[in-house]
Tab-separated table of C-alpha atoms in Angstrom:
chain	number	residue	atom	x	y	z
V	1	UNK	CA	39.645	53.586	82.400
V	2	UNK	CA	41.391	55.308	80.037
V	3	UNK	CA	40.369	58.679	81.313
V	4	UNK	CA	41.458	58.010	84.954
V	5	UNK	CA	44.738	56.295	83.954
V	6	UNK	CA	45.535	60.052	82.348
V	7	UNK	CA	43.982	61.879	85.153
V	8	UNK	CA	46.340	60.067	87.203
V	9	UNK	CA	49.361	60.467	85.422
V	10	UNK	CA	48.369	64.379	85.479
V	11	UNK	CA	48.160	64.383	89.254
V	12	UNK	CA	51.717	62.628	90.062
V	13	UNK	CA	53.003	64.764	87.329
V	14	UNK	CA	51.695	68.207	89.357
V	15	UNK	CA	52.865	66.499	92.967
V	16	UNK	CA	56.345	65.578	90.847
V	17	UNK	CA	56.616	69.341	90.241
V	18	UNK	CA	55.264	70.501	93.580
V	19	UNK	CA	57.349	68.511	95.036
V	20	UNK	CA	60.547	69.506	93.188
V	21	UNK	CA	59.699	73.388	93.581
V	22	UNK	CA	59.662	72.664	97.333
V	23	UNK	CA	62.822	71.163	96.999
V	24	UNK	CA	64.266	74.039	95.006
V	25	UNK	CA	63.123	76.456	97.316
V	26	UNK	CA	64.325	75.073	100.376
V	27	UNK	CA	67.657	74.631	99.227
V	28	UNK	CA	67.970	78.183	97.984
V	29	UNK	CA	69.252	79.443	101.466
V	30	UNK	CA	69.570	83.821	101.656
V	31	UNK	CA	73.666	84.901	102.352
V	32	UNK	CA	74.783	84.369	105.507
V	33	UNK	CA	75.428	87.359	107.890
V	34	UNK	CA	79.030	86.442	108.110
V	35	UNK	CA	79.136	87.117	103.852
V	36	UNK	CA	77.296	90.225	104.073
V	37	UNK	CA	79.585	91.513	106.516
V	38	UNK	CA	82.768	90.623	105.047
V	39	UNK	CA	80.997	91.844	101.550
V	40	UNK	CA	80.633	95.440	103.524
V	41	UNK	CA	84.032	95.011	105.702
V	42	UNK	CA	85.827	94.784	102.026
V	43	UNK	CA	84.042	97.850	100.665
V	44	UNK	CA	85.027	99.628	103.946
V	45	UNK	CA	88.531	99.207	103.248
V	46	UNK	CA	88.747	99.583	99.741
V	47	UNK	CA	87.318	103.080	100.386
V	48	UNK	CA	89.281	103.572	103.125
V	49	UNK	CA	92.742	102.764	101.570
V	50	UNK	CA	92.170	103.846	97.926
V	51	UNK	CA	89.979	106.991	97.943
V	52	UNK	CA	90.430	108.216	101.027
V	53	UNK	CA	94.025	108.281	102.568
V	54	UNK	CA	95.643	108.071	99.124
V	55	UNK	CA	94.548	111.028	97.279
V	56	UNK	CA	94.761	113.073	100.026
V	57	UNK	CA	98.706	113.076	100.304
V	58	UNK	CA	98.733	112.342	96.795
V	59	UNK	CA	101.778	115.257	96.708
V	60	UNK	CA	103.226	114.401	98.966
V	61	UNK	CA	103.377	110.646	97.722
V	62	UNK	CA	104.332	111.579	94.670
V	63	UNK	CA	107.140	114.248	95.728
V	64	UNK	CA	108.647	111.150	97.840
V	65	UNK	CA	108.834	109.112	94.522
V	66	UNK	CA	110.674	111.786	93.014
V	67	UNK	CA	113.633	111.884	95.023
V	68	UNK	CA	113.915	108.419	95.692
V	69	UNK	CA	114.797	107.768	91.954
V	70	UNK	CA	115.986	110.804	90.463
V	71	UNK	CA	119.806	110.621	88.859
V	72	UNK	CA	121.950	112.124	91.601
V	73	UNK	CA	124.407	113.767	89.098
V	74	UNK	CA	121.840	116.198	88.096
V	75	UNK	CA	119.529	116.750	90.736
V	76	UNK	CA	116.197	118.792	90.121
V	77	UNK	CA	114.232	118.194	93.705
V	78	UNK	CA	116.203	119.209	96.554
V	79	UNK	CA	113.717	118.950	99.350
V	80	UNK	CA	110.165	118.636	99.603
V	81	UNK	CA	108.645	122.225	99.877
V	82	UNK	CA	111.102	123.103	96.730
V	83	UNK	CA	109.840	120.224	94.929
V	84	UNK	CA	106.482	120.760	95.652
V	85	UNK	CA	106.924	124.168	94.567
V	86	UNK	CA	108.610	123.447	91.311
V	87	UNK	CA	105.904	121.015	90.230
V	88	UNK	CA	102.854	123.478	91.034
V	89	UNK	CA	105.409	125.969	88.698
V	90	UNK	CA	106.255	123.493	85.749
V	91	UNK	CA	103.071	121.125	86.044
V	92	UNK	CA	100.197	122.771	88.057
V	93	UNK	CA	97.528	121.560	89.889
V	94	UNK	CA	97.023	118.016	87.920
V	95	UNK	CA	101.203	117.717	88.365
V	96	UNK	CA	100.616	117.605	91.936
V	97	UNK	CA	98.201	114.452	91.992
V	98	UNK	CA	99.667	112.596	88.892
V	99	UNK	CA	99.878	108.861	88.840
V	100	UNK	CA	96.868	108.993	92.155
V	101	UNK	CA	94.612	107.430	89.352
V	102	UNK	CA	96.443	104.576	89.330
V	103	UNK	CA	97.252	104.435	93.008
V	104	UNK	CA	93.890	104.198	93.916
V	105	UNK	CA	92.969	101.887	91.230
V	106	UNK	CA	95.313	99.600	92.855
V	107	UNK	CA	95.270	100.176	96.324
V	108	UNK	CA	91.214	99.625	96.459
V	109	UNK	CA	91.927	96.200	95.669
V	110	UNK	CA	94.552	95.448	97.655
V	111	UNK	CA	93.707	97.393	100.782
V	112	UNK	CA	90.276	94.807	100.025
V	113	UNK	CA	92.050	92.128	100.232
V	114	UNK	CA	94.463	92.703	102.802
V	115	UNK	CA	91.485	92.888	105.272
V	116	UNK	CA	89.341	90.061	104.301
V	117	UNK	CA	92.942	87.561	104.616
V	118	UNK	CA	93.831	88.980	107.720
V	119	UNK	CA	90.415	88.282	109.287
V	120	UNK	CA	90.286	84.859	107.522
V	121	UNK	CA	93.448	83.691	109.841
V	122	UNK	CA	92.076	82.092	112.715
V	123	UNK	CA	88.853	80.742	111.348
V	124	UNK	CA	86.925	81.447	114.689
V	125	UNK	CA	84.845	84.818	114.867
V	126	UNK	CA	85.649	85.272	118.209
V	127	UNK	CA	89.435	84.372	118.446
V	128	UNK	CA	91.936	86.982	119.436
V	129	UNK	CA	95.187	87.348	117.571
V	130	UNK	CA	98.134	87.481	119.484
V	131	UNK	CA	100.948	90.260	118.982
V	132	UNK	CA	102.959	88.027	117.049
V	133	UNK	CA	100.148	86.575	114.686
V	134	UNK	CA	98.923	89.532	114.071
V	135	UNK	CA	102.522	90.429	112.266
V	136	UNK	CA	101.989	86.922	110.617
V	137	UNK	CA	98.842	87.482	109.411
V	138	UNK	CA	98.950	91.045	108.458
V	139	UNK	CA	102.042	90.083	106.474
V	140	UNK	CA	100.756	87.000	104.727
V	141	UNK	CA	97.820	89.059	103.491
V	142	UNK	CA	99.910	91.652	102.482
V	143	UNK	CA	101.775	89.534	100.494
V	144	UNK	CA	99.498	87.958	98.586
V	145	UNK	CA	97.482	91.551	97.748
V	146	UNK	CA	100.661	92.745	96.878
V	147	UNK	CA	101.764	90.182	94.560
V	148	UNK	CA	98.424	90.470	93.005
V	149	UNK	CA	98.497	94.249	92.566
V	150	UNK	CA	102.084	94.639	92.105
V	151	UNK	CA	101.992	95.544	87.994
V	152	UNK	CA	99.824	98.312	88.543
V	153	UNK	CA	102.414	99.454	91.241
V	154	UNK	CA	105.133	99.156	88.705
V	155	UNK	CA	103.332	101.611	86.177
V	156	UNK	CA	102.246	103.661	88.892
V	157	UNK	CA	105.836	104.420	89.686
V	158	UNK	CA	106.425	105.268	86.185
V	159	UNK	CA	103.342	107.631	85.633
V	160	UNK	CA	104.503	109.391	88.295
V	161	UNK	CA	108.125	109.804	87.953
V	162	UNK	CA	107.366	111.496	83.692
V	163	UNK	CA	107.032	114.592	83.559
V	164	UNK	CA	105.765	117.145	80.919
V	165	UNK	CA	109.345	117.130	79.704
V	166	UNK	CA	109.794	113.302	79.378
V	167	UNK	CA	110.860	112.103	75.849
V	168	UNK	CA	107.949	109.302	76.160
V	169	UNK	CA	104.722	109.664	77.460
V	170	UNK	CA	102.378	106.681	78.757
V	171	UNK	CA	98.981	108.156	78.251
V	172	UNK	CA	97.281	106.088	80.838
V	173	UNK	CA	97.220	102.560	82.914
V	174	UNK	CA	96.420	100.419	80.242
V	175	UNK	CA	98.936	102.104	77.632
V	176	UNK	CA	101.497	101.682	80.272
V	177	UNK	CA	100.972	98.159	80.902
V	178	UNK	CA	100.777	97.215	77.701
V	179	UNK	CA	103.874	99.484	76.535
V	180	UNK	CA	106.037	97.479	79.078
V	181	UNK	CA	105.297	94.133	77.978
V	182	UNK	CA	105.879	94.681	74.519
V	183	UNK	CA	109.308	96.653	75.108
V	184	UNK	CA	110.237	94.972	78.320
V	185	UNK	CA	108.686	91.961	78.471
V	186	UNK	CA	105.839	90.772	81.216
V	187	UNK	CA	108.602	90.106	83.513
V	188	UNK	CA	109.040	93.920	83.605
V	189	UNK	CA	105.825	94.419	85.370
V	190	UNK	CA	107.683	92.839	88.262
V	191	UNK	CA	110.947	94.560	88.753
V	192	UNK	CA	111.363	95.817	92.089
V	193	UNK	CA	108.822	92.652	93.569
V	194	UNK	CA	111.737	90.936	95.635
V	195	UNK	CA	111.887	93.842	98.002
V	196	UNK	CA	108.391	94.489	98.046
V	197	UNK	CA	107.598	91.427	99.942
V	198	UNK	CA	111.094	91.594	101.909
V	199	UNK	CA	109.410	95.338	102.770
V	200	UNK	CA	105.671	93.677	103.830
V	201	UNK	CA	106.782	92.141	106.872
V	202	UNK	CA	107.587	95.241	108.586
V	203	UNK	CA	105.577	97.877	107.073
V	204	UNK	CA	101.660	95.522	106.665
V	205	UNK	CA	102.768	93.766	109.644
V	206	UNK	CA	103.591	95.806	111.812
V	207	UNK	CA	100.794	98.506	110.535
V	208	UNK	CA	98.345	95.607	111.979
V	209	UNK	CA	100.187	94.295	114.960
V	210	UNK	CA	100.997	97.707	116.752
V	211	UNK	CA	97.330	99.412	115.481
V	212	UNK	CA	95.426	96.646	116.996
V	213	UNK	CA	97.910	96.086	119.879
V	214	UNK	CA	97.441	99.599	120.737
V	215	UNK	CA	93.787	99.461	120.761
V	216	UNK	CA	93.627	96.698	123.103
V	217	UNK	CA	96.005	98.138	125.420
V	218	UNK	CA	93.511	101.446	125.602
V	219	UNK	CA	90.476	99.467	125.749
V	220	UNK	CA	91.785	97.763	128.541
V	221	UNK	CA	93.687	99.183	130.769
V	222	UNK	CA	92.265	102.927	129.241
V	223	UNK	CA	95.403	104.383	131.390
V	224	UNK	CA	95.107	108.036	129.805
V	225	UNK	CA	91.015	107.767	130.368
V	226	UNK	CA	90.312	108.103	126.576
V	227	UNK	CA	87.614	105.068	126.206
V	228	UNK	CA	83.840	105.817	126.738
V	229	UNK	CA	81.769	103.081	126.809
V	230	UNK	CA	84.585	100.396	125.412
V	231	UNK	CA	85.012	102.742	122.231
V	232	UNK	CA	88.009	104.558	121.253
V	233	UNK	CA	87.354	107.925	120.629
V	234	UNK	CA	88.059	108.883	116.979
V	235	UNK	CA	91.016	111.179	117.612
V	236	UNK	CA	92.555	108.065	119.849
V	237	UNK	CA	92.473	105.819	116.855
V	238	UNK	CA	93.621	108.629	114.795
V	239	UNK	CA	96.875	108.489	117.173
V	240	UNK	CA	97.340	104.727	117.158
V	241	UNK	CA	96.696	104.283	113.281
V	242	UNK	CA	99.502	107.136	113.161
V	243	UNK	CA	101.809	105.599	115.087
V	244	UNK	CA	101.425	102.359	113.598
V	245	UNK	CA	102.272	103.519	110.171
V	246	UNK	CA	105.067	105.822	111.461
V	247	UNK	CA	106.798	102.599	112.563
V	248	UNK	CA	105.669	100.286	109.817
V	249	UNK	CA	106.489	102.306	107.069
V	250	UNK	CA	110.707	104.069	108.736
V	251	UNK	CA	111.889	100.574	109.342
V	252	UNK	CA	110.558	99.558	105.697
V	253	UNK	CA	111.047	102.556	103.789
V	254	UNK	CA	115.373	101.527	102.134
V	255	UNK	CA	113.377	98.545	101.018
V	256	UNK	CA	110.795	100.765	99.281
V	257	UNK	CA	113.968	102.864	97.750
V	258	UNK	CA	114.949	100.240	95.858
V	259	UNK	CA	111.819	98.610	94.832
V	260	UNK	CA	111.385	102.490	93.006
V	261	UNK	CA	115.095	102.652	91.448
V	262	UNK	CA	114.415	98.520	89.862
V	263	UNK	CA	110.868	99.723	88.378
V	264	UNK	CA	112.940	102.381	86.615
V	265	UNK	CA	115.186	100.127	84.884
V	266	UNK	CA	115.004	99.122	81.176
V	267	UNK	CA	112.919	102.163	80.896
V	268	UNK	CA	113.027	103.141	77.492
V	269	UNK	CA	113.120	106.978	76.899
V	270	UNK	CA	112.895	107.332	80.405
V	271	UNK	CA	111.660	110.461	82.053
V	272	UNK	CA	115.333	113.065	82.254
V	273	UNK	CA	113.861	112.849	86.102
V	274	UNK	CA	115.619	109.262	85.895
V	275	UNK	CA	118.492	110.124	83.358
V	276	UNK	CA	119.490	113.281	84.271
V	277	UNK	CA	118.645	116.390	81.621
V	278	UNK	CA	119.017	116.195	78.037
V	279	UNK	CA	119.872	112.089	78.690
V	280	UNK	CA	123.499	113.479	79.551
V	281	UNK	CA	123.644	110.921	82.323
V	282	UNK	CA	122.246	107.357	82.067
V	283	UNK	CA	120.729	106.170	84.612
V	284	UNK	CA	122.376	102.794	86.788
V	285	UNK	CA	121.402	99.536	85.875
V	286	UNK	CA	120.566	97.093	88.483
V	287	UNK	CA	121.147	93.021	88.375
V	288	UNK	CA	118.744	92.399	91.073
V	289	UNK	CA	118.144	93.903	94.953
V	290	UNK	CA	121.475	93.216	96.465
V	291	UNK	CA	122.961	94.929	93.326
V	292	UNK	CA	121.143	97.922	93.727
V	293	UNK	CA	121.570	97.843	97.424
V	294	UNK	CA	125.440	97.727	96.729
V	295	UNK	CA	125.377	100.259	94.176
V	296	UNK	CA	123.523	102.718	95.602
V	297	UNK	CA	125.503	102.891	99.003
V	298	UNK	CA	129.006	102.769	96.666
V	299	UNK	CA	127.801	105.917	94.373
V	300	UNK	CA	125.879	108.115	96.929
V	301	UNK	CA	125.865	106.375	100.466
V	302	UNK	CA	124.261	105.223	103.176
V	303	UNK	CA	121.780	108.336	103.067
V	304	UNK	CA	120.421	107.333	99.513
V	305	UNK	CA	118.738	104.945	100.989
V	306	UNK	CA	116.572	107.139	102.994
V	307	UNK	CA	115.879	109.931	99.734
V	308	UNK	CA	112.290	110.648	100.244
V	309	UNK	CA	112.058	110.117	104.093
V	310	UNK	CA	110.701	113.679	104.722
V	311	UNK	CA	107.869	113.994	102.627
V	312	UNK	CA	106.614	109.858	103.671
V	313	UNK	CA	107.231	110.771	106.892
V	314	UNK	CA	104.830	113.467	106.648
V	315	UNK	CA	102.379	112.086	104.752
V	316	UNK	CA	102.405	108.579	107.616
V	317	UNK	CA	100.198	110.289	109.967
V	318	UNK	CA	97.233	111.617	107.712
V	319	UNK	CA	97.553	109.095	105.114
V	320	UNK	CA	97.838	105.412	107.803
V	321	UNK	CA	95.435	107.404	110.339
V	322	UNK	CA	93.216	108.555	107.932
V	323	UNK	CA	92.835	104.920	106.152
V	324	UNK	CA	91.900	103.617	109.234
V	325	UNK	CA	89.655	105.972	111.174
V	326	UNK	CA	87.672	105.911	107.660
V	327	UNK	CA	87.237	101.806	107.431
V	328	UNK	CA	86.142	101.688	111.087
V	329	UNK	CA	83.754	104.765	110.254
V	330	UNK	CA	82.002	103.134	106.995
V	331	UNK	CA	81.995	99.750	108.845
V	332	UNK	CA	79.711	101.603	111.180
V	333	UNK	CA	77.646	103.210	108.460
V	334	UNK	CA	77.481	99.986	106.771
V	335	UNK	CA	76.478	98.107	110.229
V	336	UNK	CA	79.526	95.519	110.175
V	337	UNK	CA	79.860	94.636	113.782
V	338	UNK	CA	82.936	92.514	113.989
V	339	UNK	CA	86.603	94.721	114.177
V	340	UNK	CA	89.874	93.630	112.492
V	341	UNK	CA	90.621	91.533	115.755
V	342	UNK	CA	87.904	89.227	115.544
């Protein structure tokens, strides 16, 4: 009896554990299409913003950074193909593309997560955004990727504006961020932030709301005869991504001025780009965005606020129409079938 009662209690124990691996393995479920593709959707963008459409204008980006904050009483950049010049001259080849490390190391995740917000706004796969939502959306998620990213933004503006000749040298990201703090403080890391989001409405909205706006138009009505099978060619979305960040980025771009000049202050041995040579002239202090608005327009005018135009102008079309032709490209590679608008 004794023997049974155990052989027993052996064979509920194996069904008990049968049982439970069933269980186990039922409820372990393999990721949803939906994750996969948003998994692949943010990798298409990350490229697309960060390595992509960033380091190729990285001049150019940099050369617009330049004149927006440099000290107006000695002036050292006085357009863009002298300043590119002098910079090849006094800093080479790596003088061109300085502070593009940390661009990209910032804009991968925030480009990211810009996409995967805006597509998270209607919560049905096969809604259509409206004009206007599309500016709410795209700005909401632009906001928030922003915020998130903005530090490295405020070092990135720093790395970019020293130059060999600067009386202090960050060495890298980390050193910068770290540097700050301790000198500054960690509200340092967001001078300048106000603006930024003031500046998000019109340059990520808008970015989103005319691209996608634009698309829809061709694809439907296809008045210049430029779709083929529902697709838009690659040189068509070239054009409307270019477009789109023409217009995003003019009616944005005083906002952007002063979000530069209020990352430069309480800089420490700032870069004589900033404080004029040999530290002759200091460099204005700002109390907060109006201030700087205000002071800017008093000392230099109106057109101060537009220092750097050229060169972002320039850079718009490759850099927004690049960005964009590239996501929809590795979102093809990658086999994500859904498009920003769904």
């Amino acid at each position: 009896m004794a023997t049974e009662d155990v052989k027993r209690s052996e064979s509920a124990a194996v069904s008990t554990i049968v049982n439970l691996a069933e269980e186990a393995r039922e409820g372990v479920k393999a990721p949803s299409y939906a994750v996969l593709s948003i998994c692949k959707s943010l990798f298409a963008g990350g490229v697309a913003g960060g390595c992509e459409s960033r380091t190729a204008v990285a001049p150019l980006e940099r050369m617009k950074i330049l004149l927006q904050v440099q000290n107006p009483h000695n002036i050292k950049y006085s357009g863009t193909v002298q300043g590119l010049k002098y910079i090849w001259r006094t800093e080479g080849l790596r003088g061109l593309f300085k502070g593009n490390g940390t661009n990209c190391a910032r804009i991968v995740p925030n480009s990211a997560g810009i996409l995967y917000m805006y597509r998270q706004q209607t919560g049905n796969e096969n809604a259509q955004l409206t004009p206007v939502l599309r500016l709410g959306a795209g700005a909401t998620a632009g906001i928030i990727a922003m915020s998130a990213t903005y530090p490295m933004d405020m070092v990135r503006g720093r790395l970019t504006v020293q130059t060999a000749n600067s009386p202090y040298q960050y060495r890298g990201i980390a050193h910068a961020l770290s540097t700050v703090v301790r000198e500054e403080g960690p509200r340092a890391l967001y001078r300048g932030w106000l603006p930024s989001v003031i500046g998000v409405v019109p340059y990520v909205g808008l970015n989103f709301a005319v691209y996608e706006s634009l698309k829809d138009w061709l694809v439907k009505d296809n008045p210049f005869g430029l779709v083929e099978n529902n697709e838009l060619t690659i040189i068509t979305r070239l054009s409307c991504g270019a477009i789109a960040g023409t217009v995003g980025q003019t009616i944005a771009y005083p906002l952007d001025v002063i979000r530069r000049r209020m990352q430069m202050v309480g800089w420490k041995s700032a870069s004589s780009v900033v404080t004029g040579e040999g530290r002759s002239k200091a460099s204005l202090e700002y109390n907060g965005m109006v201030d700087a608005f205000r002071k800017t327009v008093r000392h230099e005018g109106l057109g101060a606020l537009y220092k750097g135009l050229v060169p972002n102008s320039v850079k718009v079309v490759p850099s927004i129409a690049i960005a964009f032709v590239t996501y929809e490209m590795v979102k093809d590679v990658l086999g994500v079938e859904f498009r920003i608008s769904d």
